[in-house]
XYZ file of C-alpha atoms in Angstrom:
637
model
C 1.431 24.656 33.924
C 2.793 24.990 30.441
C 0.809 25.812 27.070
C -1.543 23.228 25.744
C -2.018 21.854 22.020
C -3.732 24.436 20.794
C -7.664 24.980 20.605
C -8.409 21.845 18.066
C -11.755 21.767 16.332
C -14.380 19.466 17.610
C -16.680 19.604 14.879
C -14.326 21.171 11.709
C -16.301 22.970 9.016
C -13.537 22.222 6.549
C -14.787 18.515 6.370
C -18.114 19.290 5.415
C -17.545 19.870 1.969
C -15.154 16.721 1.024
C -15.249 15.826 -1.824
C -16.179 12.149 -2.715
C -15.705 10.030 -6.073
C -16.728 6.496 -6.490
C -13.308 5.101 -7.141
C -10.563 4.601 -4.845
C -8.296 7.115 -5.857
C -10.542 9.814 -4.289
C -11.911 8.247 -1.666
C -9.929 10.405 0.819
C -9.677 13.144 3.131
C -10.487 16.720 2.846
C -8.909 18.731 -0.029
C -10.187 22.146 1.293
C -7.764 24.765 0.711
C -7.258 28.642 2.395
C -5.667 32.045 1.684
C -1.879 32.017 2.821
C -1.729 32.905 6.238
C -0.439 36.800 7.158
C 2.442 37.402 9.283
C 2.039 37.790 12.893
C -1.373 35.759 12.810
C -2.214 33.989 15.738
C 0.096 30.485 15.306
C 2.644 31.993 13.329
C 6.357 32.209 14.164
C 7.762 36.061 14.657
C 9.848 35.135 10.928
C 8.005 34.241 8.405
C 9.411 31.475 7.287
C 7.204 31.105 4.063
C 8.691 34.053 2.530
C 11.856 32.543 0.399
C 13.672 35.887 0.980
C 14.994 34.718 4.161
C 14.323 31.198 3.256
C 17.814 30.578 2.188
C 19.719 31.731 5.135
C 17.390 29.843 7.112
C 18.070 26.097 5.092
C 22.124 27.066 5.129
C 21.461 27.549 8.994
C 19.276 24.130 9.126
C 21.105 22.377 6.732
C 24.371 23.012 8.972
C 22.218 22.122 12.051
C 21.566 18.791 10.402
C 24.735 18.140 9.164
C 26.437 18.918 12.803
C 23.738 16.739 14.197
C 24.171 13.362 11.559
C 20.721 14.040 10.195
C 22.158 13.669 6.750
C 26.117 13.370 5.509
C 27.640 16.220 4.180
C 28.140 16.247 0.539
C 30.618 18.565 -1.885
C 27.256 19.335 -4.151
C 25.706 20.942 -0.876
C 26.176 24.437 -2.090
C 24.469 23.484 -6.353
C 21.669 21.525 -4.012
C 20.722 24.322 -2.588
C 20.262 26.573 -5.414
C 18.428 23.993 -6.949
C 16.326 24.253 -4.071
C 16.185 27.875 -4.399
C 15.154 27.385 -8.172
C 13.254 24.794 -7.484
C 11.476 26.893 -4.591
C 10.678 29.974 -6.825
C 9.142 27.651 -9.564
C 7.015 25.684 -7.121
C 5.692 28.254 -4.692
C 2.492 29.474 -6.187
C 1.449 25.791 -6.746
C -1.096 23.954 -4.870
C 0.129 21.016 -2.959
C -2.119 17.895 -3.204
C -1.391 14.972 -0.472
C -2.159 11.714 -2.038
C -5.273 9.929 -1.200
C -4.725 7.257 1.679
C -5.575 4.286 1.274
C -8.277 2.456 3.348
C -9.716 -1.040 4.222
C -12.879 -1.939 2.825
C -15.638 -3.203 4.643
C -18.229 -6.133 3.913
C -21.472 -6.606 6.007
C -24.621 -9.039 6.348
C -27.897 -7.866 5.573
C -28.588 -6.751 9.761
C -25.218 -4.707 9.513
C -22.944 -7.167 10.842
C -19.189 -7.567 9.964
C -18.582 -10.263 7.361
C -15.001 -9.331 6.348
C -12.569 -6.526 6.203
C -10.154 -6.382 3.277
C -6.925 -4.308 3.153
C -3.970 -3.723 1.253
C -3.332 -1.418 4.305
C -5.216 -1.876 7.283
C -6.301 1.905 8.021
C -9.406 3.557 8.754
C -10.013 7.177 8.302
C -10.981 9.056 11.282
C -12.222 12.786 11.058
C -10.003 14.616 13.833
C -13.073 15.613 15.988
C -13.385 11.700 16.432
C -10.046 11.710 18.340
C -10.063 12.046 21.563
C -8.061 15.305 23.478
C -5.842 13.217 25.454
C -4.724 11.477 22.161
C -4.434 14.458 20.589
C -1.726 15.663 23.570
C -0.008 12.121 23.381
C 0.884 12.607 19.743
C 2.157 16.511 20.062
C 3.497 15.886 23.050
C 5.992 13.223 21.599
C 6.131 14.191 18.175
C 5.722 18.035 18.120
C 4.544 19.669 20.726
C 4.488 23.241 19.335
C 3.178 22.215 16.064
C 0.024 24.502 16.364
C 2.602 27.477 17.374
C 5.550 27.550 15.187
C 5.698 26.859 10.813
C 6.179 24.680 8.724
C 9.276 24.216 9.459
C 10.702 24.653 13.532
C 14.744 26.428 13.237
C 14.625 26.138 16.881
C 13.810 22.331 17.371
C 15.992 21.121 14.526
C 19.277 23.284 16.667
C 17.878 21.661 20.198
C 18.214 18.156 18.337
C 21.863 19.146 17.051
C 22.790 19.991 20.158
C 20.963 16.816 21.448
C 22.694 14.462 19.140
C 25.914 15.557 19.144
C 26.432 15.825 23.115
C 24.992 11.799 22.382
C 27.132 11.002 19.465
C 24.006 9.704 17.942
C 21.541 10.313 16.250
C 18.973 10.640 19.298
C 15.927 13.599 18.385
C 15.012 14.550 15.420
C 13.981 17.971 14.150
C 10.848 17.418 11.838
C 7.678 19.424 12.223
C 4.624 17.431 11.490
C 4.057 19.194 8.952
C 7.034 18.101 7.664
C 6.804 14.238 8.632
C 3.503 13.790 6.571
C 5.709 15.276 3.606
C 8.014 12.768 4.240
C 5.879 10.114 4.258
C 3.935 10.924 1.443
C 6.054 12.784 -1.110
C 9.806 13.071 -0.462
C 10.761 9.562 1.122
C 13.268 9.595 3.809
C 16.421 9.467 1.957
C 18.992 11.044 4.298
C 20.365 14.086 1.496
C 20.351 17.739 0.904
C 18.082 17.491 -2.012
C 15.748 15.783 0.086
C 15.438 17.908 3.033
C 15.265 20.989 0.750
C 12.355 19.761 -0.802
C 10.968 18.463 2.351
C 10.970 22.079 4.038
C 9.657 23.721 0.773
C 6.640 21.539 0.371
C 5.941 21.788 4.085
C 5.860 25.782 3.190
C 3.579 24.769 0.304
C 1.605 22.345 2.339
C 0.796 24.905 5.262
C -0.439 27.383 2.823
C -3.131 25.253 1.712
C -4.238 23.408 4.757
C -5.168 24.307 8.143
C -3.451 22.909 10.961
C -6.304 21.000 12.357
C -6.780 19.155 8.203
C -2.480 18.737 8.759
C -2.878 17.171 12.213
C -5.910 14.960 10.835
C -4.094 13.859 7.701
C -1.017 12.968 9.784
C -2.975 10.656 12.634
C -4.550 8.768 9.674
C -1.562 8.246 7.716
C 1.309 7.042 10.335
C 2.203 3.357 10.454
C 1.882 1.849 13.905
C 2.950 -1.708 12.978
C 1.198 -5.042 12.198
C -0.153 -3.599 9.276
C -2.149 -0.410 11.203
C -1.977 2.284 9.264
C -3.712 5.270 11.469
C -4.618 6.326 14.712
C -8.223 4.617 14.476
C -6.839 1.417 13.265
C -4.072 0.951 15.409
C -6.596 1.996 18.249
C -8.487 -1.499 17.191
C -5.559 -4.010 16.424
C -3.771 -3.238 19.838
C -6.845 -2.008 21.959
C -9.809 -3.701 20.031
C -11.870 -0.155 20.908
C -12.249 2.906 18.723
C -10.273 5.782 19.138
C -12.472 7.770 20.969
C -12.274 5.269 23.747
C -8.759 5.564 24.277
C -7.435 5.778 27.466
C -3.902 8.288 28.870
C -2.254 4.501 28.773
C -2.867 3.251 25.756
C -2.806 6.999 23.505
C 0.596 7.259 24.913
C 1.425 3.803 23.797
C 0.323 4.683 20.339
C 2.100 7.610 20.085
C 5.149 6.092 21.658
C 4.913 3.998 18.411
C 5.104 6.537 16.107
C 8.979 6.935 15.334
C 10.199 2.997 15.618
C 6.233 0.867 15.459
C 8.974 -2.243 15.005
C 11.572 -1.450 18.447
C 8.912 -0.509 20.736
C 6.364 -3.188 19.058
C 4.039 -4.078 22.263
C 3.414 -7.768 21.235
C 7.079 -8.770 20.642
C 8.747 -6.238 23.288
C 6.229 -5.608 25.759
C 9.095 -4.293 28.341
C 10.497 -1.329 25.840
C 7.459 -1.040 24.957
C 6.143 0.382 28.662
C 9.311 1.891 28.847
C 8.572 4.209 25.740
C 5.029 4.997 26.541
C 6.132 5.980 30.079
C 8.420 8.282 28.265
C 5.504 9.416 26.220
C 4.165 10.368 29.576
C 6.678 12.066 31.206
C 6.759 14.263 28.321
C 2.715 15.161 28.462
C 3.349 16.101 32.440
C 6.510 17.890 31.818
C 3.892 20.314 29.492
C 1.523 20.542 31.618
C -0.871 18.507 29.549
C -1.819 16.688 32.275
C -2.149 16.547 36.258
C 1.026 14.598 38.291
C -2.567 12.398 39.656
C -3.179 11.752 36.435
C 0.300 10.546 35.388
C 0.464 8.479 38.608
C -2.277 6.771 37.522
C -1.125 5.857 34.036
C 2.637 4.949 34.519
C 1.472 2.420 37.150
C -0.686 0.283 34.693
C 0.188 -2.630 33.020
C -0.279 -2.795 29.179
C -3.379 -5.005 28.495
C -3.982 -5.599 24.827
C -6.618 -7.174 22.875
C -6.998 -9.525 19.983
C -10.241 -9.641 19.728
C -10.512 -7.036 15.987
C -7.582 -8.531 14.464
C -9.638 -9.616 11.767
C -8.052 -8.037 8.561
C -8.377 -10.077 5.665
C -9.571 -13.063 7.037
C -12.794 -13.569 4.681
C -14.621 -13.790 8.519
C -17.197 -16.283 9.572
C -18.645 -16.596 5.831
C -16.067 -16.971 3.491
C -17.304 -18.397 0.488
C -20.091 -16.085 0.710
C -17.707 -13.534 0.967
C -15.556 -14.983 -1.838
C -18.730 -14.863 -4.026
C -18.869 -11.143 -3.580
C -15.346 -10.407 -4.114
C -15.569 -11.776 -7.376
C -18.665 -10.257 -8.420
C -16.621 -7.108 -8.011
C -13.199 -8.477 -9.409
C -14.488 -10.718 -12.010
C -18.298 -9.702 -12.495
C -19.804 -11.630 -15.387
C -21.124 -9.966 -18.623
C -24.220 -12.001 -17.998
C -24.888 -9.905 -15.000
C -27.202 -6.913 -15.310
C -25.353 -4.889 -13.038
C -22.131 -5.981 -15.415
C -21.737 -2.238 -16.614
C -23.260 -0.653 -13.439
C -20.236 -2.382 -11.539
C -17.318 -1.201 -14.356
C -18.681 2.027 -13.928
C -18.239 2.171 -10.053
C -15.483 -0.396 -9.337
C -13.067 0.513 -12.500
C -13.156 -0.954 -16.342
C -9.917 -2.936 -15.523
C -9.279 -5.492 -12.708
C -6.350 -3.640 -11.314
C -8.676 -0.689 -10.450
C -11.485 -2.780 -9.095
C -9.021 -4.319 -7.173
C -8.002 -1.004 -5.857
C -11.681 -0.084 -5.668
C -11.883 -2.952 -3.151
C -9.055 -3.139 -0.978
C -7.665 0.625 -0.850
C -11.341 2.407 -1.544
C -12.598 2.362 2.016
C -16.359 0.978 0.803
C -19.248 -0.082 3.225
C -20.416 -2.889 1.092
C -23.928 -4.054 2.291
C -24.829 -7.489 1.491
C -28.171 -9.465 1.017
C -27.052 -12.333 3.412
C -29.401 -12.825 6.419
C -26.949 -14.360 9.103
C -30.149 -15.994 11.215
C -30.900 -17.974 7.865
C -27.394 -18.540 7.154
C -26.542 -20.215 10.331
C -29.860 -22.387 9.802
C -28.667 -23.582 6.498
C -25.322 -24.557 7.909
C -26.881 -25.936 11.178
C -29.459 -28.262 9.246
C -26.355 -29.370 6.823
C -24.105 -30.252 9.520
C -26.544 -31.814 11.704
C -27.401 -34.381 8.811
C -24.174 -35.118 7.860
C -21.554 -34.393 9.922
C -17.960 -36.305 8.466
C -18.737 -34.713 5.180
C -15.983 -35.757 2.574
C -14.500 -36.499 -0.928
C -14.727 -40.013 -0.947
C -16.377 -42.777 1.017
C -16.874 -43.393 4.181
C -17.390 -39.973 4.897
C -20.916 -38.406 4.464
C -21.404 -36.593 0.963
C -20.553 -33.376 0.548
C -23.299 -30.548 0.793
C -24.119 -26.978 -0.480
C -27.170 -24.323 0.683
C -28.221 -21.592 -1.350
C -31.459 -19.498 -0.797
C -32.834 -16.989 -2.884
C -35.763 -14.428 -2.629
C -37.661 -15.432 -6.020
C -39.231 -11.622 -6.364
C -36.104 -9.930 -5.984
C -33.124 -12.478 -6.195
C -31.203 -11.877 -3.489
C -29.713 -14.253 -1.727
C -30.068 -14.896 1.493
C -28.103 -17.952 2.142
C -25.173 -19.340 0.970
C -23.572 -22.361 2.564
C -20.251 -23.378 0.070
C -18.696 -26.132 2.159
C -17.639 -26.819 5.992
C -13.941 -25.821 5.758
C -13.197 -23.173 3.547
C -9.453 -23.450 4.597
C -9.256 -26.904 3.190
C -11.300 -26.544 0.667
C -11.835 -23.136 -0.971
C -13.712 -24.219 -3.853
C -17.125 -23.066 -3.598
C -19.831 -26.313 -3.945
C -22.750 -23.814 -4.070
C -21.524 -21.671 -6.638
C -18.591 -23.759 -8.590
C -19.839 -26.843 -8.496
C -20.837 -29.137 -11.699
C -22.353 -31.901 -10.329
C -25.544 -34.146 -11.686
C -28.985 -32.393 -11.502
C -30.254 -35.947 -11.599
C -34.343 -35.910 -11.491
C -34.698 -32.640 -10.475
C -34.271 -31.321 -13.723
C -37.287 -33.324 -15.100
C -39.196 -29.914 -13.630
C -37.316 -28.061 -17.135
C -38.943 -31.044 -19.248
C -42.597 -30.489 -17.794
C -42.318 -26.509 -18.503
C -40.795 -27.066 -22.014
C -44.069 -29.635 -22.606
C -46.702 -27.686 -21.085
C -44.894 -24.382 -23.353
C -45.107 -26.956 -26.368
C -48.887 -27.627 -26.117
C -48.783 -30.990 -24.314
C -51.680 -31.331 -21.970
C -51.150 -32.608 -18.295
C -52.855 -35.853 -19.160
C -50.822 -37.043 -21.703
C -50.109 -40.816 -20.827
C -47.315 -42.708 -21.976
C -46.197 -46.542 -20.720
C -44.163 -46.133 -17.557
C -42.777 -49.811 -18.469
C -39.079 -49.942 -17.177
C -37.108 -49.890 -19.443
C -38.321 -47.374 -21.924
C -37.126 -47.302 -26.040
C -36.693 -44.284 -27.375
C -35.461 -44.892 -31.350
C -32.346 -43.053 -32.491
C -34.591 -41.110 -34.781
C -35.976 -38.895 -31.782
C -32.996 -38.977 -29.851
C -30.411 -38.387 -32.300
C -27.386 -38.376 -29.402
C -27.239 -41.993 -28.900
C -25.106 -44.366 -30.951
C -28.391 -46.208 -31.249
C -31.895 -46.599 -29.703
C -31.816 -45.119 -25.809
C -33.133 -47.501 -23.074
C -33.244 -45.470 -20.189
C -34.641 -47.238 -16.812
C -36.510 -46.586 -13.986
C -35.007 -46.009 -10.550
C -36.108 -49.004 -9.082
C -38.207 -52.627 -11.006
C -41.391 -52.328 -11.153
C -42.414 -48.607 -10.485
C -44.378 -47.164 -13.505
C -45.412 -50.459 -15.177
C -48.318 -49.317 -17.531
C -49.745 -46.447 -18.686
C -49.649 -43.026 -16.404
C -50.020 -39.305 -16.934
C -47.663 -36.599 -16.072
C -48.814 -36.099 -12.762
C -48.066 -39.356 -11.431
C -44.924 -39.440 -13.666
C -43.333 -36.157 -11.334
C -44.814 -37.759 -7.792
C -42.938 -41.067 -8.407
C -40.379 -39.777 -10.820
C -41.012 -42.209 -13.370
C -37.988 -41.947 -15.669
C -39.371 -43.961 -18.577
C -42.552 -41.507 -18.912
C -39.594 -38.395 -19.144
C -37.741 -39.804 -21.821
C -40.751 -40.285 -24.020
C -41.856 -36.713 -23.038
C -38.488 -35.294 -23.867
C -38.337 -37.235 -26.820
C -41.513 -35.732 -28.355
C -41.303 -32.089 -26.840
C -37.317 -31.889 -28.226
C -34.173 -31.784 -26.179
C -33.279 -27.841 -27.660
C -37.133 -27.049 -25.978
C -36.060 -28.467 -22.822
C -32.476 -26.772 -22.766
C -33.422 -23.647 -23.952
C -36.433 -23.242 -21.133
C -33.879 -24.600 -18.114
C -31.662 -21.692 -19.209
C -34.103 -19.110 -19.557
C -35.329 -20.055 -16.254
C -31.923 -19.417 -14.764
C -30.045 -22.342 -15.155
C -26.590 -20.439 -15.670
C -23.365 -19.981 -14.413
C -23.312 -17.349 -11.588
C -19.954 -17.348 -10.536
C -16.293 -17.070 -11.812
C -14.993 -20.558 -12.887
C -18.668 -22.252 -12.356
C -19.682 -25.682 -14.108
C -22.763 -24.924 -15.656
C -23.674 -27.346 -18.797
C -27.508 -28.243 -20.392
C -26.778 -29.340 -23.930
C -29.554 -30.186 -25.984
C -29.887 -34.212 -25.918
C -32.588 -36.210 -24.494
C -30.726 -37.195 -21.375
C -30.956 -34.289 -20.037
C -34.051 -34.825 -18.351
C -32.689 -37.528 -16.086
C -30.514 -35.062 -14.804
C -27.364 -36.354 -16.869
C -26.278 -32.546 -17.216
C -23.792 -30.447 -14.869
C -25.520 -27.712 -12.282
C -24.606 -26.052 -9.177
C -26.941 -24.840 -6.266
C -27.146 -21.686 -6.877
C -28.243 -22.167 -10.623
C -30.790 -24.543 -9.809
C -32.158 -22.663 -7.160
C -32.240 -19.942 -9.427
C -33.824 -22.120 -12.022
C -36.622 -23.062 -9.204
C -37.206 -19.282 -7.949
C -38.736 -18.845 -11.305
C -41.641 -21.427 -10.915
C -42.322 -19.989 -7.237
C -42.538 -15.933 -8.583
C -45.045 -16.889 -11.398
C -42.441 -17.911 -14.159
C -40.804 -14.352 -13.648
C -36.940 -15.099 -13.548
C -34.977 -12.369 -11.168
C -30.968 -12.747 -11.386
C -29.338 -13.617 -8.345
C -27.315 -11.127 -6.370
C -25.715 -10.533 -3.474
C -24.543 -6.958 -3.134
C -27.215 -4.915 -1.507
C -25.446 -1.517 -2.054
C -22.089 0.176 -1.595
C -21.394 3.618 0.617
C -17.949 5.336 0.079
C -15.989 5.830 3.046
C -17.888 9.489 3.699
C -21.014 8.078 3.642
C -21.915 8.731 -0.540
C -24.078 5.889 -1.722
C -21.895 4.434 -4.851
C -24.270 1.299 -5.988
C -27.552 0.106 -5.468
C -28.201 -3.443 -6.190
C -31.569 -3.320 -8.452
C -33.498 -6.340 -8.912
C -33.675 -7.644 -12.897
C -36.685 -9.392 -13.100
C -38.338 -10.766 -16.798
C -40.889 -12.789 -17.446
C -39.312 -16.256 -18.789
C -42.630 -18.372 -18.299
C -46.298 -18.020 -19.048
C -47.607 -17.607 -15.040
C -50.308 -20.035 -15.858
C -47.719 -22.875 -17.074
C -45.393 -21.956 -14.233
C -48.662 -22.366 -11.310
C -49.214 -25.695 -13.585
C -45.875 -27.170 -12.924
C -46.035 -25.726 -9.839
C -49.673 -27.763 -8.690
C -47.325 -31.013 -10.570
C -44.492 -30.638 -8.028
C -46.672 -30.232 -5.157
C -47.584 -33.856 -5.532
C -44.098 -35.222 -4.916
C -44.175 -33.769 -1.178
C -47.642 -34.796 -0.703
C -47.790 -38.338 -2.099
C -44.525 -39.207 -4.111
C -41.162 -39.366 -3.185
C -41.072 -36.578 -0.893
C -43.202 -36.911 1.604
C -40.632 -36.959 3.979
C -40.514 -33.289 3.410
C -43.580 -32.411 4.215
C -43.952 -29.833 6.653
C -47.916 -29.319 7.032
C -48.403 -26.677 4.543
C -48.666 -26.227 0.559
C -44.845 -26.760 -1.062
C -43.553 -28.082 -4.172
C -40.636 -29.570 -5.033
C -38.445 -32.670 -6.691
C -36.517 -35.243 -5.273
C -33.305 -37.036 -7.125
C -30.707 -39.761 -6.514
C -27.588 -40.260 -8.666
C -24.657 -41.347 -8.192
C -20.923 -38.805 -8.489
């Protein structure tokens, strides 16, 4: 039985102390650093290969190695590359040697934890190393670099065996590269096939090896290889081929993986399922021929077929809720001055879109939402169910939109933008500017009741109603609203019939007396705003207003109405419950921001007016048994 891996840390203390910043940029993996290691320790080679004093003989006998082999083309500068190197070398040795944070996909979930969306420039998902599994572990050294936890930075012996190798082949068929230096590639050097290159290659794997441990090397590497389709990582690629986390992996399916490693696109198991088997078999002939495993064991595995899944290929695809999800993207991307959290998010996200947009698809967040998905799939199921062929135009049903807030804290719990986001990405409950019709005449009644009018004030209720151009200064001439339908509201009523039968006449004197500025001013204090990037949110001050004649959304107006229901305290809507960096930090805690907009008596009064429309006005088909309030409307779009 040959050597194994290496003993490999199940539970490393150098990721304990990782450090963690709320922006993307150092959202990463460990930085720990430790001393150089001596000569002769345990894991390294007889020649110490960090030491440049035999450093140089050592590249001239690599770099001839590579040459003989194809690994790069000879050049007349070889000799003034490598005293560059050598220069370059002396300068650079006592420097630190940084790796570049990773990025990683970011994460949005419902209120009860589950998955909303996951958004990615790069689809990866950092894994610590103690989360990958042995035999995964043994795939990748097996394949890649099996003495990587015995020899340096940089292996003399395995870049000569792949000389040898490729030139009995004629081709370029091993390579030479420790994993140490692979993750250099990949991260600082690029893979340009020159001397200057491959110099600086082996010296920053010398420089990387002095300030991280093998296991931090190893764990770096597994999350930072491309495995195709857009994996990036082990515990990625584990889910787009597998749909199962990494440390569910089977001797199959890590050898697969691994097999990926050098060429994800020629051995791609979706498009070539044939090479691919063929590599991962080769994968495990190599983890017998170590010892790694038992021939029973290798039996087993060759004989199985490859059985992939689709079912977490889900990357970017805005998920079952997507205008929700839209809504919190740009609460991040675009968040609105208006907001209370406006500063709160700049600070946490980044000042400039670019680095929110970074925040958000490279900063590996856990970003906790207020939806509740048992509400949200009531909202849809009660819109659908009424009007199923919803559409622009006629014949098709109108079109509908569902929001639900919590009036003591704002958060919303239910958002329900439109029935095919694909079609139609345009948000209805958020972007919207449609008619508020009667429903706004619930403004008009605060604004009075805040202006001194008592609740029995009676006007005429005569259709139609003449308001002079004195009082309603907006009209070319005298205003001559109507009721909704002849007759209703002939003579005189008070305000509390006015709201049950939503006698438009009575409004348009009351607005007339109270002041169209009152009225406007107390809808948007309430909440009637714009919530949302690109929303339609208009109440200008003219007398029309309280017919509705003014363009909302429903999110505003629902925002508008939460205020009545919490005692004419107004809480801004949100949506983002609170934000955990990829290690677990909290970064943002949605707070509620709550003021009190309306005198609570005046908002219970309105309140006791409204309840009449569900229990004897033009809403009783509402009624559910128990105390509500609430306003009807019709109009026409």
């Amino acid at each position: 039985m040959g050597r194994g891996p290496g003993k490999l840390l199940t539970a490393t203390e150098e990721n304990r102390n990782r450090s963690v910043s709320r922006h993307a940029s150092q959202l990463s993996w460990p930085r720990a650093r430790r001393p150089p290691r001596r000569p002769g320790a345990r894991g390294i080679p007889a020649i110490d290969l960090t030491q440049h004093a035999v450093l140089i003989p050592f590249v001239i006998l690599a770099a001839s190695a590579l040459v003989a082999a194809g690994l790069f083309p000879l050049v007349g500068e070889a000799g003034h590359a490598l005293q560059r190197f050598d220069r370059q070398f002396r300068a650079d040795e006592a420097k630190g040697l940084d790796i570049p944070a990773f990025p990683q996909r970011s994460t949005i979930y419902a209120a009860d934890g589950t998955v909303l969306a996951t958004l990615a420039d790069e689809n990866r998902i950092g894994v610590p190393l103690s989360d990958v599994n042995d035999i995964t572990r043994k795939a990748v050294l097996a394949i890649e670099d099996h003495g990587f936890y015995e020899h340096g930075p940089v292996d003399v012996f395995s870049i000569i065996r792949a000389a040898v190798a490729n030139l009995r082949a004629g081709k370029v068929v091993q390579g030479g590269s420790t994993i140490s230096q692979q993750l250099i590639k990949n991260t600082e050097t690029g893979n340009a096939e020159t001397f200057a290159r491959k110099f600086r290659e082996a010296q920053d794997a010398i420089r990387l090896e002095r300030h991280y441990t093998k296991n931090q090397i190893f764990e770096l590497y597994l999350n930072e290889i491309y495995l195709g389709h857009g994996a990036y990582g082990i515990g990625s690629a584990a889910e787009y081929y597998f749909a199962r986390p990494v440390q569910k992996l089977n001797l199959p399916q890590a050898a697969l993986l691994a097999g990926l490693i050098s060429s994800p696109a020629r051995w791609d198991p979706i498009e070539h399922p044939d090479a691919a088997i063929g590599r991962r078999n080769e994968v495990l002939n190599r983890v017998l021929s170590l010892g790694w495993i038992t021939p029973e064991q290798y039996a087993k595995a060759i004989g199985r077929p490859i059985k992939l899944s689709g079912k977490m290929r889900n990357v970017n695809t805005l998920g079952p809720e997507p205008y929700f999800v839209r809504y919190v993207e740009d609460t991040i991307l675009h968040p609105s001055k208006q907001d209370p959290n406006y500063q709160r998010y700049l600070r946490v996200f980044g000042k400039t879109y670019p680095d929110r947009r970074t925040s958000l698809f490279q900063g590996g967040m856990k970003i906790y939402t207020t939806l509740q998905p048992t509400m949200q799939r009531e909202a849809a199921a009660a819109v659908q169910t009424r009007l199923p062929h919803q559409g622009a135009k006629p014949p098709a049903d109108p079109q509908a939109a569902v929001v639900t807030v919590v009036p003591q804290t704002g958060a919303i719990e239910a958002m329900y933008g439109g029935q095919n986001f694909s079609k139609q990405q345009f948000n209805l409950a958020t972007q919207s500017g449609r008619s508020a019709g009667s429903a706004f005449k619930a403004f008009t009644l605060t604004a009075a009741l805040e202006q001194g009018v008592p609740v029995g004030k009676v006007y005429d209720g005569t259709s139609p109603a003449h308001i002079p151009f004195e009082k309603c200064p907006d009209k070319a001439g005298p205003w001559t609203p109507a009721n909704a339908a002849d007759g209703e509201g002939s003579g005189f009523i008070n305000m509390a019939t006015a709201t049950a039968d939503s006698i438009n006449a009575y409004f348009a004197q009351l607005i007339a007396d109270v002041g169209p500025v009152n009225v406007s001013n107390v809808a948007k204090e309430m909440g009637v705003q714009s919530y949302a990037r690109d929303a339609i949110v208009d109440v200008p001050p003219v007398c029309a207003i309280t017919l509705g004649t003014v363009l909302v959304n429903p999110l505003s107006m629902t925002s508008g109405y939460s205020t009545l229901a919490n005692s004419g305290v107004h809480c801004y809507p949100f949506a983002i419950a609170r934000v955990v960096s990829s290690e677990g930090k909290l970064l943002f805690k949605g707070k509620r921001s709550c003021r009190q907009v309306v005198d609570p008596r005046i908002a219970s009064q309105v309140t006791d007016l409204l309840k009449g429309v569900v229990q004897f006005g033009t809403g009783t088909a509402a009624n559910i048994g128990r105390p509500m309030a609430g306003k009807t409307w019709t109009g026409q779009t």
